[in-house]
Coordinates of C-alpha atoms in Angstrom, one line a residue:
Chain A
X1 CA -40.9 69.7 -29.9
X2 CA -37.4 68.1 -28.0
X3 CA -40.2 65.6 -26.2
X4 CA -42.1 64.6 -29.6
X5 CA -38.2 63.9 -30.8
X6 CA -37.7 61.8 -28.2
X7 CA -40.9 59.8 -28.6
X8 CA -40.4 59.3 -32.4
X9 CA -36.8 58.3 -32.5
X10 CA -35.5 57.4 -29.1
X11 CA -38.4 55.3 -27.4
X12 CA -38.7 53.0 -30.1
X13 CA -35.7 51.3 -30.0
X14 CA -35.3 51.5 -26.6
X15 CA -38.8 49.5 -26.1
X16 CA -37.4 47.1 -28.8
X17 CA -34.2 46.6 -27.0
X18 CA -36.1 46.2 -23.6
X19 CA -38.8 43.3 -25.3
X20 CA -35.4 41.6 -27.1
X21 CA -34.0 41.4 -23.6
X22 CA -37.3 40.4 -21.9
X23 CA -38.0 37.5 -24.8
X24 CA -34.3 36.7 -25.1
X25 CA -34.6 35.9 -20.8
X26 CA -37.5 34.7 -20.8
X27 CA -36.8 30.5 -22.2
X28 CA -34.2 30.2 -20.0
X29 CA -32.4 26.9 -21.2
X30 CA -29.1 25.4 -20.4
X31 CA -27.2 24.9 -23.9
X32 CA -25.8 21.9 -24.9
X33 CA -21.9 22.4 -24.2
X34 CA -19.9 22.0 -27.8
X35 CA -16.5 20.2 -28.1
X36 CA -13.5 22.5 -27.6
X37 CA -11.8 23.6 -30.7
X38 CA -15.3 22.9 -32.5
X39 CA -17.0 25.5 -34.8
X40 CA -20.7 24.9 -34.7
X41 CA -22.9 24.2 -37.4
X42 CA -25.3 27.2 -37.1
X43 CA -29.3 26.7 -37.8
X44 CA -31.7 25.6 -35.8
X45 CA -35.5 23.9 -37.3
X46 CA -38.9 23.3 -35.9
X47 CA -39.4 19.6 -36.7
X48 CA -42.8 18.0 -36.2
X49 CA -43.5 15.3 -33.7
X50 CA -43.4 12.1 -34.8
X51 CA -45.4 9.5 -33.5
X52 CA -43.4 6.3 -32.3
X53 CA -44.9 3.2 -31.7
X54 CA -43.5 3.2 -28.0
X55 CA -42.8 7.0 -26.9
X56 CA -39.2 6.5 -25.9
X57 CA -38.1 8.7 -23.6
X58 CA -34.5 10.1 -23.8
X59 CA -34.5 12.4 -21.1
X60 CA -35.1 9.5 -18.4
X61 CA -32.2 7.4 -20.5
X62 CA -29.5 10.1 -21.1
X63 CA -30.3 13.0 -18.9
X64 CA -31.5 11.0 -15.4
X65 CA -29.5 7.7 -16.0
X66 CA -26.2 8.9 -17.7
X67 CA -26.4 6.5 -20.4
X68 CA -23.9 7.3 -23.4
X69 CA -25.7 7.9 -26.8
X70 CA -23.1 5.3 -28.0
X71 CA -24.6 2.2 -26.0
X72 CA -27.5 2.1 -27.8
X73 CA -26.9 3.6 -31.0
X74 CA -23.5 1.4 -31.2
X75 CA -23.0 1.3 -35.0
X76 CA -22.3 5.0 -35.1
X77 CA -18.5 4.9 -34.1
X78 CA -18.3 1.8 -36.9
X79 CA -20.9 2.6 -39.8
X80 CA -22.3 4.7 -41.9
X81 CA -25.7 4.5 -39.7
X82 CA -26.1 5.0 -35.8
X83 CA -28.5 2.5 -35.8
X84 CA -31.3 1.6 -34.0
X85 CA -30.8 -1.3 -31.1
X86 CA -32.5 -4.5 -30.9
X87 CA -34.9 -4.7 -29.1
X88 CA -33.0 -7.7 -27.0
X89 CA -30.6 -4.8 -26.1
X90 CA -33.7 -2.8 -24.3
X91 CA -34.4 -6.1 -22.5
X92 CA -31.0 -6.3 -21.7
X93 CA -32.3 -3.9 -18.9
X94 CA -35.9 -3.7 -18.7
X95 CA -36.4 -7.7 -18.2
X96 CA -35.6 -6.5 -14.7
X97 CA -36.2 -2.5 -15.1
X98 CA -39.3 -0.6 -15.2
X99 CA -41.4 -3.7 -15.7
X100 CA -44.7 -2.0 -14.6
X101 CA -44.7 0.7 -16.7
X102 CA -47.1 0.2 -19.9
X103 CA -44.4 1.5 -22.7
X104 CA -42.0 -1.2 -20.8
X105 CA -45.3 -3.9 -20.8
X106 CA -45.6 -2.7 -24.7
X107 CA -42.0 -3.5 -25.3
X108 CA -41.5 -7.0 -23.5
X109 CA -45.1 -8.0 -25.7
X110 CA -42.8 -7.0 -29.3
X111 CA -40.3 -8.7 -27.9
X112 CA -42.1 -12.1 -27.0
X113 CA -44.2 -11.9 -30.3
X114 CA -40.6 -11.6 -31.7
X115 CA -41.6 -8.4 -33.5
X116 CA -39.4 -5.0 -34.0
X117 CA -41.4 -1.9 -33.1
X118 CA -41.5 -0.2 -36.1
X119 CA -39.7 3.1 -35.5
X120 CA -40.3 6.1 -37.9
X121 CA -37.4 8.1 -38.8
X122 CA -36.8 11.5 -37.7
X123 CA -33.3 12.4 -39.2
X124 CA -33.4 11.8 -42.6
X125 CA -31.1 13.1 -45.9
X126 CA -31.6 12.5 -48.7
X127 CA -31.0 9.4 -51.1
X128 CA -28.7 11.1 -52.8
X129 CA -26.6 12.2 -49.5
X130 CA -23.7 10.1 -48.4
X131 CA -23.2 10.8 -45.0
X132 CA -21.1 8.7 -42.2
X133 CA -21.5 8.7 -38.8
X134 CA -18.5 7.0 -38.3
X135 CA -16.0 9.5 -39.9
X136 CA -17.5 12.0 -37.8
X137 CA -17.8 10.1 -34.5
X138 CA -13.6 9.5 -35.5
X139 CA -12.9 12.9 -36.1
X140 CA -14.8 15.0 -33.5
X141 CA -14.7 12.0 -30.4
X142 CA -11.6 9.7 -31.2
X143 CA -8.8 11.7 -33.5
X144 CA -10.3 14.6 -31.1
X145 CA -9.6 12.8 -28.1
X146 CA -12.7 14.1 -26.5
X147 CA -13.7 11.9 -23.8
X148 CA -16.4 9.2 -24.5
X149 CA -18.9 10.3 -22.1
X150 CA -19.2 13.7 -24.0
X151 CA -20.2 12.0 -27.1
X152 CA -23.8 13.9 -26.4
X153 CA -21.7 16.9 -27.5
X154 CA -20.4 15.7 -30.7
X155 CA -23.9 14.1 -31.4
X156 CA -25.8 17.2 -30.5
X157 CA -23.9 19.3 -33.3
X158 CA -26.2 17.8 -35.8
X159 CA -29.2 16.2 -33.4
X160 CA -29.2 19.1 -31.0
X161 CA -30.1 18.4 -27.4
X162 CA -31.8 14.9 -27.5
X163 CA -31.5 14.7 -23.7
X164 CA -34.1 17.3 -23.0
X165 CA -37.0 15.4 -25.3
X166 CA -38.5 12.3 -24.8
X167 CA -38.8 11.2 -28.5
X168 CA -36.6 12.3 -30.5
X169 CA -37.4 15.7 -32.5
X170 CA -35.5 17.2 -35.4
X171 CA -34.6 20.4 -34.0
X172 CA -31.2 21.0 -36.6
X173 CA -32.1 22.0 -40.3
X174 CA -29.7 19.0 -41.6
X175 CA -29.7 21.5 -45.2
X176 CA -26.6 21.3 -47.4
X177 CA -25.9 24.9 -46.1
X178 CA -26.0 23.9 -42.3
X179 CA -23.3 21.0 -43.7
X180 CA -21.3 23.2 -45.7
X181 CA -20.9 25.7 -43.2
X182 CA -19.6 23.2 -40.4
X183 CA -17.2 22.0 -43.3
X184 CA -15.7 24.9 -43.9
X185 CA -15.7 25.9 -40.2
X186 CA -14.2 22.8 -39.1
X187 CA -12.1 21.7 -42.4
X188 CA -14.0 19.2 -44.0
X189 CA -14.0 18.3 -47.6
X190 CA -15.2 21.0 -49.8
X191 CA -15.5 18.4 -53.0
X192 CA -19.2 17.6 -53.9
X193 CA -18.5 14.4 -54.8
X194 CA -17.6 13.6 -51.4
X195 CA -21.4 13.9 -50.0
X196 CA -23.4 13.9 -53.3
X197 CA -23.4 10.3 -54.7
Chain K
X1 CA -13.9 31.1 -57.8
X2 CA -14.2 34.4 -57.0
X3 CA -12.4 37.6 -58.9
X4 CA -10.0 38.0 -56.2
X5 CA -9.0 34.1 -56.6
X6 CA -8.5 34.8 -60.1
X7 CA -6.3 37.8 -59.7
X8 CA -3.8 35.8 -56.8
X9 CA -3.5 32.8 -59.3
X10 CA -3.2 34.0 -62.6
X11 CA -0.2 32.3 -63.6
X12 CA -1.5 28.8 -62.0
X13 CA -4.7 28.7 -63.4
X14 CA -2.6 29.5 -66.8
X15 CA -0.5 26.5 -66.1
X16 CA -1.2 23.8 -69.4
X17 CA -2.0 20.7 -69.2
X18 CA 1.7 19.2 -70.2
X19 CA 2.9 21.2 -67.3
X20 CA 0.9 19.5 -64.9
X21 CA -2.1 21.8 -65.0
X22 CA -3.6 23.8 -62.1
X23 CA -5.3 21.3 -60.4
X24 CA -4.3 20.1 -57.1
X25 CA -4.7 16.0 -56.7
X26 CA -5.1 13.5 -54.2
X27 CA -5.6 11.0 -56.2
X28 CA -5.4 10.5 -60.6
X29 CA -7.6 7.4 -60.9
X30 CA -7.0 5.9 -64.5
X31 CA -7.7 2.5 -66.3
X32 CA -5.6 0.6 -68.5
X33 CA -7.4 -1.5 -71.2
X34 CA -5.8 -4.2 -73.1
X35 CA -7.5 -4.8 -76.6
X36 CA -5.8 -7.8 -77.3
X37 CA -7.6 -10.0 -74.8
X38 CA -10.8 -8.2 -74.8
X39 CA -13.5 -10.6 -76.5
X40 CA -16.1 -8.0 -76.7
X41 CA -18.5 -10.7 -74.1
X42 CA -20.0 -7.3 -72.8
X43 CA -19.5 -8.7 -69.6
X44 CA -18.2 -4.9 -68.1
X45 CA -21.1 -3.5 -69.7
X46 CA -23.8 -5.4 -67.7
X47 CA -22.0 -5.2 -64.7
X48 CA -22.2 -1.1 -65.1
X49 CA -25.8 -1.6 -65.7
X50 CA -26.4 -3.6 -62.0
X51 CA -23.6 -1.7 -60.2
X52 CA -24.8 2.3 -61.5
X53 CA -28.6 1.8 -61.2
X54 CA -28.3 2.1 -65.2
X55 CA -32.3 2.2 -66.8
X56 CA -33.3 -0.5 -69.7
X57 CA -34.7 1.4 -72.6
X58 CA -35.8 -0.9 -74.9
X59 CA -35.3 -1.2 -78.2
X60 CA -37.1 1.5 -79.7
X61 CA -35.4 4.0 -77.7
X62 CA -32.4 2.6 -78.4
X63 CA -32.8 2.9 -82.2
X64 CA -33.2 6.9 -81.8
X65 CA -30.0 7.1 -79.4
X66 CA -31.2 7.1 -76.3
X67 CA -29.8 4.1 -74.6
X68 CA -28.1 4.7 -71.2
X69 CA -24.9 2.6 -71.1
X70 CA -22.4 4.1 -69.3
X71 CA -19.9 1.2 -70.7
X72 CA -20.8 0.3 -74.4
X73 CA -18.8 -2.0 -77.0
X74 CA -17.7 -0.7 -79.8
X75 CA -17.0 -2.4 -83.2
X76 CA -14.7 -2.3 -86.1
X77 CA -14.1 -4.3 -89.0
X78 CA -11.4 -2.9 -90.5
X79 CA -9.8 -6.2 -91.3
X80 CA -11.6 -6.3 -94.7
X81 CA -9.1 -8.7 -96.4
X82 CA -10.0 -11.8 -94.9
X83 CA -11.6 -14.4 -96.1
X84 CA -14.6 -13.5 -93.9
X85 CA -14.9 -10.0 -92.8
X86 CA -18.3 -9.8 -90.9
X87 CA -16.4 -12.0 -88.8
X88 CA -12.9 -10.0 -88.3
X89 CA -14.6 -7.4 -85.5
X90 CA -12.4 -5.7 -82.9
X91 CA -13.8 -4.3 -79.8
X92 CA -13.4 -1.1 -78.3
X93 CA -14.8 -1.0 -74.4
X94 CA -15.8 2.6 -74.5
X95 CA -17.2 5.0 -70.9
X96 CA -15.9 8.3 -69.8
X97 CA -12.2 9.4 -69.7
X98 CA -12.5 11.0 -66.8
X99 CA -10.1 13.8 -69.2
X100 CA -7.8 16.2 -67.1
X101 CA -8.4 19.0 -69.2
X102 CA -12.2 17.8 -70.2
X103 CA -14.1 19.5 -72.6
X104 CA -17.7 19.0 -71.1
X105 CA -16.5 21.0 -68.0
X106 CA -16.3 24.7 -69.5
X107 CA -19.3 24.8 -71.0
X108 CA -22.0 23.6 -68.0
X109 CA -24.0 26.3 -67.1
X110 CA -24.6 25.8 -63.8
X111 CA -21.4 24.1 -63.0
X112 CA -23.0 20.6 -62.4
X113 CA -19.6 19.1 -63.9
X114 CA -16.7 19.7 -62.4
X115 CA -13.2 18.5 -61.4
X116 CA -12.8 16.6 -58.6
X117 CA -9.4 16.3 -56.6
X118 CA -9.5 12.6 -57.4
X119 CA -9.0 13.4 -61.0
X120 CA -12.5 12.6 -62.0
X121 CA -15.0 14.3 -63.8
X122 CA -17.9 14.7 -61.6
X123 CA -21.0 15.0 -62.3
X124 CA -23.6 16.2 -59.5
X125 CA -27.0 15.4 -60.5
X126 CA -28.8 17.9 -58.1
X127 CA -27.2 20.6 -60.0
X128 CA -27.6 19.5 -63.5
X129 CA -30.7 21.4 -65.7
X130 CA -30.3 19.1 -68.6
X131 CA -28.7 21.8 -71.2
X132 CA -27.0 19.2 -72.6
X133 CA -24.5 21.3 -74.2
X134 CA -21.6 18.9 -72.1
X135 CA -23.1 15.7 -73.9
X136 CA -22.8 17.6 -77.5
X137 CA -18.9 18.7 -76.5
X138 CA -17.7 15.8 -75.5
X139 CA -15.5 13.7 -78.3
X140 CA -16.2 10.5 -77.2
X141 CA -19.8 10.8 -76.8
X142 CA -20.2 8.9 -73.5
X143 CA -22.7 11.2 -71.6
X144 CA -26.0 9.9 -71.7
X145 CA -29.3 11.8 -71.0
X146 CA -32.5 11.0 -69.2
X147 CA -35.1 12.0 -71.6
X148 CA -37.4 10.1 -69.2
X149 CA -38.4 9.2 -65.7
X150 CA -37.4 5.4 -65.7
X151 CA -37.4 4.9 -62.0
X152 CA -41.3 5.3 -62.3
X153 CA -41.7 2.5 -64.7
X154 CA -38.8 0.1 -63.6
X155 CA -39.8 -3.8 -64.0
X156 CA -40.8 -4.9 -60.9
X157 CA -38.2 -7.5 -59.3
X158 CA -35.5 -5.5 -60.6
X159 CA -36.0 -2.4 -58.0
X160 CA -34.6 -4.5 -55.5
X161 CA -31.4 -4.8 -56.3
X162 CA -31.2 -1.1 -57.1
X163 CA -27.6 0.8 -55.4
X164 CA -28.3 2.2 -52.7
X165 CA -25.1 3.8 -53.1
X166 CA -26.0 5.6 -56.3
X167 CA -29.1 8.0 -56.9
X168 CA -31.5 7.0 -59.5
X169 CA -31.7 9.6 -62.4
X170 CA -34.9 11.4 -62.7
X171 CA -35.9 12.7 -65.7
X172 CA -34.1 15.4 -67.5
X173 CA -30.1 15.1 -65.9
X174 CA -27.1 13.7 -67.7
X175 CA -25.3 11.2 -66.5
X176 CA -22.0 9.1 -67.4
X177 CA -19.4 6.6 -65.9
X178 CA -18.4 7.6 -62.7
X179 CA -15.5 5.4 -62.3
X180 CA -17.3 4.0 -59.9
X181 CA -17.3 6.7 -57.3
X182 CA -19.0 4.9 -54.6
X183 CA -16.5 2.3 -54.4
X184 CA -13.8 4.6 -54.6
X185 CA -16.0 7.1 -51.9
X186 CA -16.5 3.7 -49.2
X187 CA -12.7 2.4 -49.7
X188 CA -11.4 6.3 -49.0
X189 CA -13.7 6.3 -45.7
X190 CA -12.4 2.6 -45.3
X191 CA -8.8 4.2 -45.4
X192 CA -9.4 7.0 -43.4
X193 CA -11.2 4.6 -40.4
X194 CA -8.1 2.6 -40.5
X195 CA -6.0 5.8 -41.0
X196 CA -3.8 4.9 -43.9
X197 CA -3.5 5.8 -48.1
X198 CA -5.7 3.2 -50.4
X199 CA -3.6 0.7 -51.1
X200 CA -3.3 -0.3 -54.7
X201 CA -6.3 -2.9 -56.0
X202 CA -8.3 -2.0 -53.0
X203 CA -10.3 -0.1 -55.6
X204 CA -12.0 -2.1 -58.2
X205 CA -14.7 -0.7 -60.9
X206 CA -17.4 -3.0 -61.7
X207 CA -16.5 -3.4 -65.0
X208 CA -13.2 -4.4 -63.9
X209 CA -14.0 -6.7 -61.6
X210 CA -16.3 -8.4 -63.9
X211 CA -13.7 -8.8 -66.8
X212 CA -13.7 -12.4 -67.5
X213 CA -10.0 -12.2 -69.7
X214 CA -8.8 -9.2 -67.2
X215 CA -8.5 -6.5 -69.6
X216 CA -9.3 -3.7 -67.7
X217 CA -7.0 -2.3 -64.9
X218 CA -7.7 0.3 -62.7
X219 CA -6.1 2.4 -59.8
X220 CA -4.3 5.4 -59.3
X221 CA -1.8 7.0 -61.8
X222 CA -0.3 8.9 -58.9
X223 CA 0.8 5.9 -57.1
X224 CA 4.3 5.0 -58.6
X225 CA 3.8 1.6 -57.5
X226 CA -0.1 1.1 -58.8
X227 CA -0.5 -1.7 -61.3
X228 CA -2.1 0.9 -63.7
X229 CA 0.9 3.2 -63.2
X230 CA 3.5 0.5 -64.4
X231 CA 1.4 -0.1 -67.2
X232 CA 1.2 3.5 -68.7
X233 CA 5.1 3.4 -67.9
X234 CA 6.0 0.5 -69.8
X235 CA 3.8 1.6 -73.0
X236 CA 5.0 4.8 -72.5
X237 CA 1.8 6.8 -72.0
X238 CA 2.3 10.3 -70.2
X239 CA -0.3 13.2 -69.0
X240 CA 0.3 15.9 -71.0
X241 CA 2.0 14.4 -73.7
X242 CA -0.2 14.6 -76.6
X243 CA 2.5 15.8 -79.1
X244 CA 5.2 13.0 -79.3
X245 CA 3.2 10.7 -81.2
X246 CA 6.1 7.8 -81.4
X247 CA 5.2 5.4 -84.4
X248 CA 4.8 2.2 -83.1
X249 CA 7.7 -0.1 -83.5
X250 CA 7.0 -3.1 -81.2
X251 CA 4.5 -4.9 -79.4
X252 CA 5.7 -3.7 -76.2
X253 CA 4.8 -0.7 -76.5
X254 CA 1.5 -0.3 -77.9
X255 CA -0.1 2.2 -75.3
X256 CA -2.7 5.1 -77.0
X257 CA -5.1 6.9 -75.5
X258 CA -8.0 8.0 -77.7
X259 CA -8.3 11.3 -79.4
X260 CA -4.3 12.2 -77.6
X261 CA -4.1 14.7 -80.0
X262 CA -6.9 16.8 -78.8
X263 CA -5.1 17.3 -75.5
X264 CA -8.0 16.8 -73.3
X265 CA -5.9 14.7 -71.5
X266 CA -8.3 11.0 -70.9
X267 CA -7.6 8.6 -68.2
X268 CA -8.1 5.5 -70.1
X269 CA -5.0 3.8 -71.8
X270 CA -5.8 1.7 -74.3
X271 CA -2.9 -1.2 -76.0
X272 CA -3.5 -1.7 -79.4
X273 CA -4.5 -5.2 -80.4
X274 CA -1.5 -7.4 -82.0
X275 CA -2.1 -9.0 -85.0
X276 CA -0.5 -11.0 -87.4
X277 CA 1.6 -9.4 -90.0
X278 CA -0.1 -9.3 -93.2

């Protein structure tokens, strides 16, 4: 009688607690590190892969070569948009870098035909979102004075962990609810009029 | 607001209108309009048009009331001695009053109208369900309604020079003058890049800006030193005051705001056109 007990009320959760620990061990990835004194926006989404015309990969840029998210995506700290670079700034390098690889071959022929590759957006509110990077770059990085080089941290609050992907994923549900909580969390304007235009 | 809000601030949420109301502000943006050297050109009404993605609708659907302009010209001949009285038209730029104690706000349903911090009344398209019961409580009868889908059928050049700034209205939300917001929403971002206040002027509404005689004057009431500010104190306009109706004695001060007596408390002060003595 004790035994059947035991079976019906004790085992299951105990199984269930073992499989949690098993599954919660078993993806064993190194989390992005967040900004001290940062709340962060909580949510996480499976985006699709989206086909690029060149696959850029961002793991060899950021992770392998240290390059700060703000070299290439310069208009962040001064627009509304992070921007995508020219495609003279890639050649900047990879005139001398990389030359024999075929996505480098691919990118030196768009750039000789004087064409942009024509990249498909993967974070994307909507129209009727006003969002700027800048105020949030200022806030988090510079009024913050979180050191440049950590940028990846501040980025990764809404773009998650873009070093660990080669083209870019979105992997953050970018909802009005993932905003809203990191407002409040972090004391943002509450007003809708501030985002909804 | 929750229940518990209520019960902790009772007696703010109780406090009138000429008691400063309960709102907190950051900023009270108003207008000033001068009558006397408007011309009626409807110069600030096509400006509105380009500047807030504002839909054509023709003439037919104008004739059953269902034209969209945020900014409209009003006329009055009430000059019927002269010798030619179709002639003797004054003009009345009329949009939103952005009121401080508004009517269209209490009755929303779904809260889609609201007051914003800046002293506007906001209106958050996502939110609105077309009930229209805002449109049919407001006084001044500046809230429009999208009775159809006009970004489908918009001519074809013109989509180009469409705000991005601004949504375009789908069918079945109510809209009205904004003041602008998106001009005020980039120069506030501008000021907080270059940490400082908005200085006064940095801030222009397109209907303003495109005043060909300079009529209309906006900024912030709250700033002492705004243009706008100096205006309602010379002509002696103050929030809240809706009781002291002063008769007019000189040109000086000739300062009204519309429907004052209803204490809903509009943003727009108007001056009273001078004319000769009869």
């Amino acid at each position: 009688m004790f035994y059947k007990h035991v079976c019906k009320l004790v085992l299951p959760p105990v199984l269930m607690f073992v499989s949690l620990l098993l599954i919660s061990g078993a993806p064993a990835r190194a989390e992005l590190a967040v900004p001290p004194g940062v709340t962060p926006p909580v949510g996480t989404h499976a985006g699709e892969d989206v086909p690029q015309p060149i696959e850029f990969p961002h793991d060899i840029h950021v992770n392998i070569n240290k390059i700060n998210c703000m070299y290439c995506h310069t208009y962040a700290r001064r627009s509304k948009v992070a921007g995508i670079p020219p495609t003279s700034k890639c050649m900047g390098c990879h005139k001398m870098i990389a030359t024999d690889k075929p996505r480098i071959q691919k990118l030196t022929e768009y750039f000789t035909k004087k064409e942009s590759p024509k990249w498909k957006k993967v974070h994307d509110v909507p129209d009727f979102v006003h969002f700027s990077h800048e105020r949030h770059i200022k806030k988090f990085v510079f009024d913050a004075d979180l050191p440049v080089e950590n940028v990846e941290q501040v980025c990764g609050l809404c773009h998650g962990e873009i070093k660990a992907m080669t083209v870019a994923k979105k992997n953050k549900p970018l909802t009005m609810g993932f905003c809203r909580r990191c407002h409040e969390a972090n004391g943002g304007p509450g007003d809708c009029w501030k985002c909804h235009k | 607001m929750s229940f518990k809000n209520i019960l902790e601030n009772w007696s703010a949420f109780r406090k009138d209108a000429e008691a400063g109301g309960h709102h907190k502000y950051d900023h009270r943006w108003g207008m000033a309009i001068n009558l006397d050297v408007c011309t009626g050109c409807n110069a600030c009404s096509t400006a509105c048009y380009a500047e807030n993605n504002l839909a054509v609708v023709g003439k037919d659907r104008f004739e059953k009331g269902q034209a969209m302009h945020w900014m409209r010209i009003e006329r009055y001949w009430d000059d019927a001695d002269r010798q030619f009285p179709e002639r003797g038209a004054s003009f009345l730029p009329m949009m939103c009053q952005q009121c401080g104690a508004a009517t269209c706000e209490p009755v929303c349903p779904v809260a889609a109208t609201y007051h914003t911090p800046d002293g506007l009344n906001a209106q958050v398209y996502n939110r609105c369900i077309g009930s229209r019961y805002c449109s049919n409580n407001c006084p001044f009868r500046v809230r429009y309604f999208n009775f159809y889908s006009y970004y489908e059928t918009w001519a074809e050049p013109l989509n180009q020079q469409l705000n991005p700034d601004i949504s375009v209205r789908d069918k079945g939300v109510m809209e009205k003058c904004t003041f602008c917001v998106q001009r005020i929403r980039a120069s506030n971002d501008k000021a907080k890049m270059e940490n400082r206040a908005i200085a006064d002027g940095e801030v222009q509404t397109a209907c303003a800006q495109a005043c060909p005689t300079g009529a209309i004057v906006f900024g912030d009431t709250m700033d002492p030193n705004s243009a706008v500010n100096k205006l309602w104190a010379k002509h002696e306009v103050k929030r809240g005051d809706y009781l002291s109706k002063k008769p007019k004695v000189n040109a000086e001060k000739r300062g009204y705001r519309i429907f004052e007596e209803l204490n809903v408390d509009p943003s727009v002060m108007y001056l009273e056109r001078v004319r000769e003595e009869i």
